[in-house]
């Protein structure tokens, strides 16, 4: 039984705000299922004494001091904005589901 | 149900009278409070957190979520988090991680908020609060975790200016990445009809605590502290918890109390009608005092939390935690007990002072040399009334602890009478200068020049020879008429007690 159904992919697509056609859902369900199956092979070597690992480096407690650094210049900040107004990023109205 | 009434003017939903609602249902509340930490820089980068800068002038590649930007944790923010945790009697995690809370909204350009999920910095604490009538109440705290604030969106265009009709939004990322601590209570049950009062007292006590800790100004009106209010009803205390609603961003103590009351009345009407409460977020409307439906909890709320790979775990050493614990200041509850003992206030007097928000000004006034009784008298009386009449906080009056202490000293030294002091205060409030300046300018000083007083007394005695005779004959109480005449002649600027002594002296009567 496949790990991922087209419905699962549709839900993920909705969460990621990606608009997919039914044919794409079918195709991606197959492809993603292959990916999940490949990754799942890891579980064959995992036993109870192996904790879930989020960070591969043996490093903890990396801090910076609370010292102000210069801001990115205002013109650089908005340089990559598709649209701007009054020094601010202009974005389309969202939350139509609200 | 016959008890449900449709509110006409508010535009809200049907409501059940509050007392009826709490008679039939058990109220359970929960509070989530977000606090902006008063650090100089953001949680994960060195951008300034100063308030009021031009839009997008306090940002870095990290706050903007630019590709390749890497966050680094602000040590002071973690320390503030530990301080808050310890002050709430939480245990501090030996190891905790940050997590990505994934969602798509332009106030977070990374498309996730860096937060903590199943490993909060602090957990399992409590805050003891005192209700207005002096009843103590313990609120259990589930967790306090670190996260970052979002950018600020302004919705423009559209007919109403509200999100609904907006054409587009303008986003300023100065606030994005400012360190936040979110403090979450366990469900608070058993308060019954007093649940709104408990909610308010908790948020107020938390604000006082945060200020005492020096971790945040916690100004609700500036959004430095924001409360989300959860409310649910159940038929009885034995029943499982009912479905809750979460009213977001309630930004004053009074509103916290009102929002709980409103939700209790609204949910009772829904349940009375045989309906079920929707699990949803709701918006609070300060002007009308109602909540309206926001977003229904749904699949879209699947935040797909996972450990933040760009930040390594935090393992605050026990030595660090103990160092922070040792540096905790006196906490508000202990401070109140100490001050009450030092000042000799009764329980009732102390409660009034605390409820009126006068503790700090009175403390400062006493520190400036006034007696505790005098400080309470002026702040709790004349000044509280004036602030009330002007509809401002007492601290916003143009009179501070230094002026009140000076006024109290003038009275205590006998330079002015109590009655004059009120007039002096009037002058100070009107901007005429310091109390001493007002005394001089208005000529309010007690006539303490003995020779001037003696002259006035002699004149009054000469004008009332019959009274002088009565006094000499032993009718000491007759002196009152002469004292009155002297006070009139000096326009009330004499010390009546001294005048009386002088009258008896001048007629040669035995002093009583």
Coordinates of N, CA, C and O in Angstrom, one line a residue, chain B residues 107-256:
Chain B
X107 N 3.4 38.7 7.1 CA 4.0 39.3 8.2 C 5.3 38.5 8.7 O 6.0 38.9 9.5
X108 N 5.5 37.3 8.1 CA 6.6 36.5 8.4 C 7.3 36.1 7.0 O 6.9 35.1 6.4
X109 N 8.3 36.8 6.6 CA 8.8 36.6 5.2 C 9.5 35.2 5.1 O 9.7 34.8 4.0
X110 N 9.9 34.6 6.2 CA 10.5 33.3 6.1 C 9.5 32.2 5.7 O 9.9 31.1 5.4
X111 N 8.2 32.5 5.9 CA 7.2 31.6 5.8 C 7.2 30.6 7.0 O 6.6 29.5 6.9
X112 N 7.9 30.9 8.0 CA 7.7 30.2 9.3 C 8.1 31.2 10.4 O 8.9 32.1 10.2
X113 N 7.6 30.9 11.6 CA 8.0 31.6 12.8 C 8.9 30.7 13.6 O 8.6 29.5 13.7
X114 N 10.0 31.2 14.0 CA 10.9 30.4 14.8 C 10.4 30.5 16.3 O 10.2 31.6 16.9
X115 N 10.0 29.3 16.8 CA 9.3 29.3 18.1 C 9.9 28.1 18.8 O 10.9 27.5 18.4
X116 N 9.2 27.7 19.9 CA 9.6 26.5 20.6 C 8.3 25.6 20.6 O 7.2 26.2 20.8
X117 N 8.4 24.3 20.4 CA 7.2 23.5 20.3 C 7.1 22.6 21.5 O 6.5 23.0 22.5
X118 N 7.6 21.4 21.4 CA 7.5 20.4 22.5 C 8.6 20.5 23.6 O 8.6 19.8 24.5
X119 N 9.5 21.5 23.4 CA 10.6 21.6 24.4 C 10.7 23.1 24.8 O 11.6 23.8 24.4
X120 N 9.8 23.6 25.6 CA 9.8 25.0 26.0 C 11.0 25.2 27.0 O 11.4 24.3 27.7
X121 N 11.4 26.5 27.0 CA 12.5 26.8 27.9 C 12.1 26.6 29.4 O 12.9 26.2 30.2
X122 N 10.9 26.9 29.7 CA 10.4 26.8 31.1 C 9.1 26.2 31.2 O 8.2 26.4 30.3
X123 N 8.8 25.4 32.2 CA 7.5 24.7 32.3 C 7.1 24.4 33.8 O 8.0 24.5 34.7
X124 N 5.8 24.2 34.0 CA 5.3 23.8 35.3 C 5.5 24.8 36.4 O 6.3 24.5 37.3
X125 N 4.9 25.9 36.3 CA 5.1 27.0 37.3 C 3.7 27.5 37.8 O 2.7 26.8 37.5
X126 N 3.7 28.6 38.4 CA 2.4 29.2 38.8 C 2.6 30.7 39.1 O 3.8 31.1 39.3
X127 N 1.5 31.4 39.2 CA 1.6 32.8 39.6 C 0.4 33.0 40.6 O -0.7 32.7 40.3
X128 N 0.8 33.4 41.8 CA -0.2 33.7 42.8 C -0.7 35.1 42.6 O 0.1 36.1 42.6
X129 N -2.0 35.3 42.5 CA -2.6 36.6 42.3 C -3.6 36.9 43.4 O -4.0 35.9 44.1
X130 N -3.9 38.1 43.6 CA -4.9 38.5 44.6 C -6.0 39.2 43.9 O -5.8 40.2 43.2
X131 N -7.3 38.7 44.2 CA -8.4 39.4 43.6 C -8.7 40.7 44.3 O -8.2 40.9 45.4
X132 N -9.7 41.4 43.8 CA -9.9 42.8 44.3 C -10.3 42.8 45.8 O -10.0 43.7 46.5
X133 N -11.0 41.7 46.2 CA -11.5 41.7 47.6 C -10.4 41.1 48.5 O -10.7 40.8 49.7
X134 N -9.2 40.8 48.0 CA -8.2 40.2 48.8 C -8.1 38.7 48.7 O -7.2 38.1 49.3
X135 N -9.0 38.0 48.0 CA -8.9 36.6 47.9 C -7.7 36.2 47.1 O -7.5 36.7 46.0
X136 N -6.9 35.3 47.6 CA -5.7 34.8 46.8 C -6.1 33.7 45.8 O -7.1 33.0 46.1
X137 N -5.5 33.7 44.7 CA -5.8 32.7 43.7 C -4.5 32.3 43.0 O -3.7 33.1 42.6
X138 N -4.3 31.0 42.9 CA -3.1 30.5 42.2 C -3.5 30.1 40.8 O -4.4 29.3 40.6
X139 N -2.8 30.6 39.8 CA -2.9 30.3 38.4 C -1.7 29.4 38.0 O -0.6 29.9 38.2
X140 N -2.0 28.2 37.6 CA -1.0 27.3 37.2 C -0.4 27.7 35.8 O -1.2 28.0 34.9
X141 N 0.9 27.7 35.6 CA 1.5 28.0 34.3 C 2.0 26.7 33.7 O 2.8 26.0 34.4
X142 N 1.6 26.5 32.5 CA 2.0 25.3 31.8 C 3.4 25.4 31.3 O 4.3 24.5 31.4
X143 N 3.7 26.6 30.6 CA 5.0 26.7 30.0 C 5.2 28.2 29.7 O 4.3 29.0 29.6
X144 N 6.5 28.5 29.5 CA 6.9 29.8 29.0 C 8.0 29.5 27.9 O 9.0 28.8 28.2
X145 N 7.7 29.9 26.7 CA 8.7 29.6 25.7 C 9.1 30.8 24.9 O 8.5 31.9 24.9
X146 N 10.3 30.7 24.2 CA 10.8 31.8 23.4 C 10.3 31.7 22.0 O 10.2 30.6 21.4
X147 N 10.1 32.9 21.4 CA 9.8 32.9 20.0 C 10.1 34.3 19.5 O 10.7 35.1 20.2
X148 N 9.6 34.6 18.3 CA 9.9 35.9 17.7 C 8.6 36.6 17.3 O 7.7 35.9 16.9
X149 N 8.6 37.9 17.3 CA 7.4 38.7 16.9 C 7.4 38.7 15.3 O 8.3 38.4 14.6
X150 N 6.2 39.1 14.8 CA 6.0 39.1 13.4 C 6.1 40.6 12.9 O 6.2 41.5 13.7
X151 N 6.2 40.8 11.6 CA 6.1 42.2 11.1 C 4.8 42.8 11.3 O 3.8 42.1 11.7
X152 N 4.7 44.0 10.9 CA 3.4 44.8 11.1 C 2.8 45.0 9.7 O 3.4 45.7 8.9
X153 N 1.6 44.5 9.5 CA 0.9 44.8 8.3 C -0.2 45.9 8.4 O -0.9 45.9 9.4
X154 N -0.2 46.7 7.5 CA -1.3 47.7 7.4 C -2.1 47.4 6.2 O -1.6 47.3 5.1
X155 N -3.4 47.3 6.4 CA -4.3 46.9 5.3 C -4.9 48.2 4.7 O -5.4 49.0 5.5
X156 N -4.6 48.4 3.5 CA -5.1 49.7 2.9 C -6.1 49.4 1.8 O -6.2 48.3 1.2
X157 N -6.8 50.5 1.4 CA -7.8 50.3 0.3 C -9.1 49.7 0.9 O -9.1 49.3 2.1
X158 N -10.1 49.4 0.1 CA -11.3 48.8 0.5 C -12.2 49.8 1.3 O -11.7 50.9 1.7
X159 N -13.4 49.5 1.4 CA -14.4 50.4 1.9 C -14.2 50.7 3.4 O -14.3 51.8 3.9
X160 N -13.9 49.6 4.1 CA -13.9 49.8 5.6 C -12.5 50.0 6.2 O -12.4 50.3 7.3
X161 N -11.5 49.7 5.4 CA -10.2 49.8 6.0 C -9.8 48.5 6.8 O -8.7 48.4 7.2
X162 N -10.8 47.7 7.0 CA -10.5 46.4 7.7 C -10.0 45.4 6.7 O -10.0 45.6 5.5
X163 N -9.5 44.3 7.3 CA -8.9 43.3 6.4 C -9.8 42.9 5.3 O -9.4 42.7 4.1
X164 N -11.1 42.7 5.6 CA -12.1 42.2 4.6 C -12.0 43.0 3.3 O -11.9 42.4 2.2
X165 N -12.2 44.3 3.4 CA -12.3 45.0 2.1 C -11.0 45.5 1.5 O -10.9 46.2 0.5
X166 N -9.8 45.2 2.2 CA -8.6 45.7 1.8 C -8.2 45.3 0.4 O -8.4 44.1 0.0
X167 N -7.6 46.2 -0.4 CA -7.1 45.8 -1.7 C -5.7 45.2 -1.6 O -5.3 44.3 -2.3
X168 N -4.9 45.8 -0.7 CA -3.5 45.2 -0.5 C -3.0 45.6 0.9 O -3.7 46.3 1.6
X169 N -1.9 45.1 1.2 CA -1.3 45.3 2.5 C 0.1 45.9 2.4 O 0.8 45.5 1.4
X170 N 0.5 46.7 3.3 CA 1.9 47.2 3.4 C 2.5 46.6 4.6 O 2.0 46.6 5.7
X171 N 3.7 46.1 4.4 CA 4.4 45.4 5.5 C 5.7 46.1 5.9 O 6.5 46.4 5.1
X172 N 5.8 46.2 7.2 CA 7.0 46.8 7.9 C 7.6 45.7 8.7 O 7.0 45.2 9.6
X173 N 8.9 45.3 8.5 CA 9.5 44.2 9.2 C 10.4 44.7 10.4 O 11.1 43.9 10.9
X174 N 10.3 45.9 10.8 CA 11.0 46.4 12.0 C 10.7 45.5 13.2 O 11.6 45.2 14.1
X175 N 9.4 45.1 13.4 CA 9.0 44.3 14.5 C 9.3 42.8 14.3 O 9.4 42.0 15.3
X176 N 9.5 42.4 13.1 CA 9.8 41.0 12.8 C 11.1 40.5 13.5 O 12.1 41.1 13.2
X177 N 11.0 39.5 14.3 CA 12.2 39.0 15.0 C 12.4 39.6 16.4 O 13.4 39.2 17.0
X178 N 11.6 40.5 16.8 CA 11.8 41.0 18.2 C 11.5 39.8 19.2 O 10.5 39.1 19.0
X179 N 12.3 39.6 20.2 CA 12.1 38.5 21.0 C 10.8 38.5 21.8 O 10.4 39.6 22.3
X180 N 10.1 37.4 21.8 CA 8.9 37.3 22.6 C 9.0 36.1 23.5 O 9.7 35.1 23.2
X181 N 8.4 36.2 24.7 CA 8.2 35.0 25.5 C 6.6 34.9 25.5 O 5.9 35.8 25.8
X182 N 6.2 33.6 25.3 CA 4.8 33.3 25.4 C 4.6 32.5 26.6 O 5.2 31.5 26.9
X183 N 3.7 33.0 27.5 CA 3.4 32.4 28.8 C 2.0 31.8 28.7 O 1.0 32.5 28.5
X184 N 1.9 30.5 28.9 CA 0.6 29.8 28.7 C 0.2 29.2 30.1 O 0.9 28.5 30.7
X185 N -1.1 29.5 30.5 CA -1.6 28.9 31.7 C -2.2 27.5 31.4 O -2.5 27.2 30.3
X186 N -2.3 26.8 32.5 CA -3.1 25.6 32.4 C -4.6 26.1 32.5 O -4.8 27.2 32.9
X187 N -5.6 25.2 32.1 CA -7.0 25.6 32.3 C -7.2 26.1 33.7 O -6.8 25.4 34.6
X188 N -7.9 27.2 33.8 CA -8.2 27.7 35.2 C -9.7 27.4 35.4 O -10.6 28.0 34.8
X189 N -9.9 26.5 36.3 CA -11.3 26.1 36.6 C -11.6 26.4 38.1 O -10.7 26.7 38.8
X190 N -12.9 26.4 38.4 CA -13.3 26.6 39.8 C -13.5 28.1 40.2 O -13.9 28.3 41.3
X191 N -13.3 29.0 39.2 CA -13.5 30.4 39.6 C -15.0 30.8 39.4 O -15.4 31.8 40.0
X192 N -15.7 30.0 38.7 CA -17.2 30.3 38.6 C -17.4 31.7 38.0 O -16.7 32.1 37.0
X193 N -18.3 32.4 38.6 CA -18.7 33.7 38.1 C -17.5 34.7 38.2 O -17.5 35.8 37.6
X194 N -16.5 34.3 39.0 CA -15.3 35.3 39.2 C -14.2 35.0 38.1 O -13.2 35.7 38.2
X195 N -14.5 34.2 37.1 CA -13.5 33.9 36.1 C -13.0 35.1 35.4 O -11.7 35.3 35.2
X196 N -13.9 36.1 35.0 CA -13.3 37.3 34.4 C -12.4 38.1 35.3 O -11.4 38.6 34.9
X197 N -12.7 38.1 36.6 CA -11.9 38.8 37.6 C -10.5 38.1 37.7 O -9.5 38.8 37.8
X198 N -10.5 36.8 37.7 CA -9.3 36.1 37.8 C -8.4 36.3 36.6 O -7.2 36.6 36.7
X199 N -9.1 36.3 35.4 CA -8.3 36.6 34.2 C -7.6 38.0 34.3 O -6.5 38.1 34.0
X200 N -8.4 38.9 34.7 CA -7.8 40.3 34.8 C -6.7 40.4 35.8 O -5.7 40.9 35.6
X201 N -7.0 39.8 37.0 CA -6.0 39.8 38.1 C -4.7 39.1 37.6 O -3.6 39.6 37.9
X202 N -4.8 38.0 36.9 CA -3.6 37.3 36.4 C -2.8 38.2 35.5 O -1.6 38.3 35.6
X203 N -3.5 38.8 34.5 CA -2.8 39.6 33.5 C -2.1 40.8 34.2 O -1.0 41.1 33.9
X204 N -2.8 41.4 35.2 CA -2.3 42.5 35.9 C -1.0 42.1 36.7 O 0.0 42.8 36.7
X205 N -1.2 40.9 37.4 CA -0.1 40.5 38.2 C 1.1 40.1 37.3 O 2.3 40.4 37.7
X206 N 0.9 39.5 36.2 CA 1.9 39.2 35.3 C 2.7 40.5 34.8 O 3.9 40.5 34.7
X207 N 1.9 41.5 34.5 CA 2.5 42.7 34.0 C 3.4 43.3 35.1 O 4.5 43.7 34.9
X208 N 2.9 43.3 36.4 CA 3.7 43.8 37.5 C 5.0 43.0 37.6 O 6.1 43.6 37.9
X209 N 4.9 41.7 37.5 CA 6.0 40.8 37.6 C 7.1 41.1 36.5 O 8.2 41.2 36.8
X210 N 6.6 41.2 35.3 CA 7.5 41.4 34.2 C 8.3 42.7 34.4 O 9.5 42.8 34.1
X211 N 7.6 43.7 34.8 CA 8.2 45.0 35.1 C 9.2 44.9 36.2 O 10.3 45.5 36.1
X212 N 8.8 44.2 37.3 CA 9.8 44.1 38.4 C 11.0 43.4 38.0 O 12.1 43.6 38.5
X213 N 10.9 42.4 37.1 CA 12.0 41.6 36.6 C 12.9 42.4 35.7 O 14.0 42.0 35.4
X214 N 12.4 43.5 35.1 CA 13.2 44.3 34.2 C 13.3 43.7 32.9 O 14.3 44.0 32.2
X215 N 12.4 42.8 32.5 CA 12.6 42.1 31.2 C 11.7 42.7 30.1 O 11.9 42.5 28.9
X216 N 10.8 43.6 30.5 CA 9.9 44.2 29.5 C 9.2 45.4 30.2 O 8.9 45.3 31.4
X217 N 8.9 46.4 29.4 CA 8.0 47.5 29.9 C 6.6 47.0 30.0 O 5.8 47.5 30.8
X218 N 6.3 46.0 29.2 CA 5.0 45.3 29.2 C 3.8 46.3 29.1 O 2.8 46.2 29.8
X219 N 4.0 47.3 28.2 CA 2.9 48.2 28.0 C 1.9 47.6 27.0 O 2.1 47.5 25.8
X220 N 0.7 47.3 27.6 CA -0.3 46.7 26.7 C -0.8 47.6 25.6 O -1.0 47.2 24.5
X221 N -0.8 48.9 25.9 CA -1.3 49.9 25.0 C -0.4 50.0 23.8 O -0.7 50.5 22.7
X222 N 0.9 49.6 24.0 CA 1.9 49.7 22.9 C 2.1 48.3 22.3 O 3.0 48.1 21.4
X223 N 1.3 47.3 22.7 CA 1.4 46.0 22.2 C 2.6 45.2 22.7 O 3.0 44.2 22.1
X224 N 3.3 45.7 23.7 CA 4.4 45.0 24.2 C 4.0 43.8 25.0 O 4.8 42.9 25.3
X225 N 2.7 43.8 25.4 CA 2.2 42.6 26.1 C 0.8 42.4 25.5 O 0.0 43.4 25.5
X226 N 0.5 41.2 25.0 CA -0.8 41.0 24.4 C -1.4 39.7 24.9 O -0.7 38.7 25.0
X227 N -2.7 39.7 25.2 CA -3.3 38.5 25.8 C -4.3 37.8 24.8 O -5.0 38.5 24.2
X228 N -4.2 36.5 24.7 CA -5.2 35.7 24.0 C -6.0 35.0 25.1 O -5.4 34.4 26.0
X229 N -7.3 35.2 25.0 CA -8.2 34.7 26.1 C -9.0 33.5 25.7 O -9.8 33.6 24.7
X230 N -8.8 32.4 26.3 CA -9.5 31.1 26.0 C -10.7 31.0 27.0 O -10.5 31.1 28.2
X231 N -11.8 30.7 26.5 CA -13.0 30.5 27.3 C -13.8 29.2 26.9 O -14.0 29.0 25.6
X232 N -14.2 28.4 27.8 CA -15.1 27.3 27.5 C -16.1 27.1 28.6 O -15.8 27.5 29.7
X233 N -17.2 26.5 28.3 CA -18.2 26.2 29.3 C -18.5 24.7 29.3 O -18.3 24.1 28.3
X234 N -18.9 24.3 30.5 CA -19.3 22.9 30.6 C -20.4 22.8 31.6 O -20.6 23.7 32.5
X235 N -21.3 21.8 31.5 CA -22.5 21.8 32.3 C -22.2 21.7 33.8 O -22.9 22.2 34.7
X236 N -21.1 21.0 34.2 CA -20.7 20.9 35.6 C -19.2 20.8 35.7 O -18.6 20.4 34.8
X237 N -18.7 21.0 36.9 CA -17.2 20.9 37.1 C -16.7 19.5 36.9 O -15.5 19.3 36.7
X238 N -17.6 18.4 36.9 CA -17.2 17.1 36.7 C -17.1 16.7 35.2 O -16.5 15.7 34.8
X239 N -17.8 17.5 34.4 CA -17.9 17.2 33.0 C -16.5 17.5 32.3 O -15.7 18.3 32.8
X240 N -16.3 16.8 31.2 CA -15.1 17.1 30.4 C -15.1 18.6 29.9 O -16.2 19.2 29.8
X241 N -13.9 19.1 29.6 CA -13.8 20.5 29.2 C -14.7 20.7 27.9 O -14.7 19.8 27.0
X242 N -15.4 21.8 27.8 CA -16.1 22.1 26.7 C -15.2 22.6 25.5 O -14.0 22.8 25.7
X243 N -15.8 22.9 24.4 CA -15.1 23.4 23.3 C -14.8 24.9 23.6 O -15.6 25.7 24.0
X244 N -13.5 25.3 23.3 CA -13.1 26.6 23.7 C -13.0 27.5 22.5 O -12.7 27.1 21.4
X245 N -13.1 28.8 22.8 CA -12.8 29.8 21.7 C -11.6 30.6 22.2 O -11.3 30.6 23.4
X246 N -10.9 31.1 21.3 CA -9.7 31.9 21.6 C -9.8 33.3 21.1 O -9.8 33.5 19.9
X247 N -10.0 34.3 22.0 CA -10.1 35.6 21.6 C -8.7 36.3 21.6 O -8.1 36.3 22.6
X248 N -8.3 36.8 20.4 CA -7.0 37.2 20.2 C -6.8 38.7 20.5 O -7.7 39.5 20.4
X249 N -5.5 39.0 21.0 CA -5.1 40.3 21.1 C -6.0 41.2 21.9 O -6.5 42.2 21.4
X250 N -6.2 40.8 23.1 CA -7.0 41.7 24.0 C -6.0 42.5 24.8 O -5.2 42.0 25.5
X251 N -6.1 43.8 24.6 CA -5.0 44.6 25.0 C -5.2 45.6 26.1 O -4.5 46.7 26.2
X252 N -6.0 45.3 27.1 CA -6.0 46.0 28.4 C -6.6 45.1 29.4 O -7.3 44.1 29.1
X253 N -6.3 45.4 30.7 CA -6.8 44.6 31.8 C -8.4 44.5 31.7 O -9.0 43.5 31.9
X254 N -8.9 45.7 31.5 CA -10.4 45.8 31.5 C -11.0 45.0 30.4 O -12.0 44.3 30.6
X255 N -10.3 45.0 29.2 CA -10.8 44.2 28.1 C -10.7 42.7 28.3 O -11.6 42.0 27.9
X256 N -9.7 42.3 29.0 CA -9.5 40.9 29.3 C -10.8 40.4 30.1 O -11.4 39.4 29.8

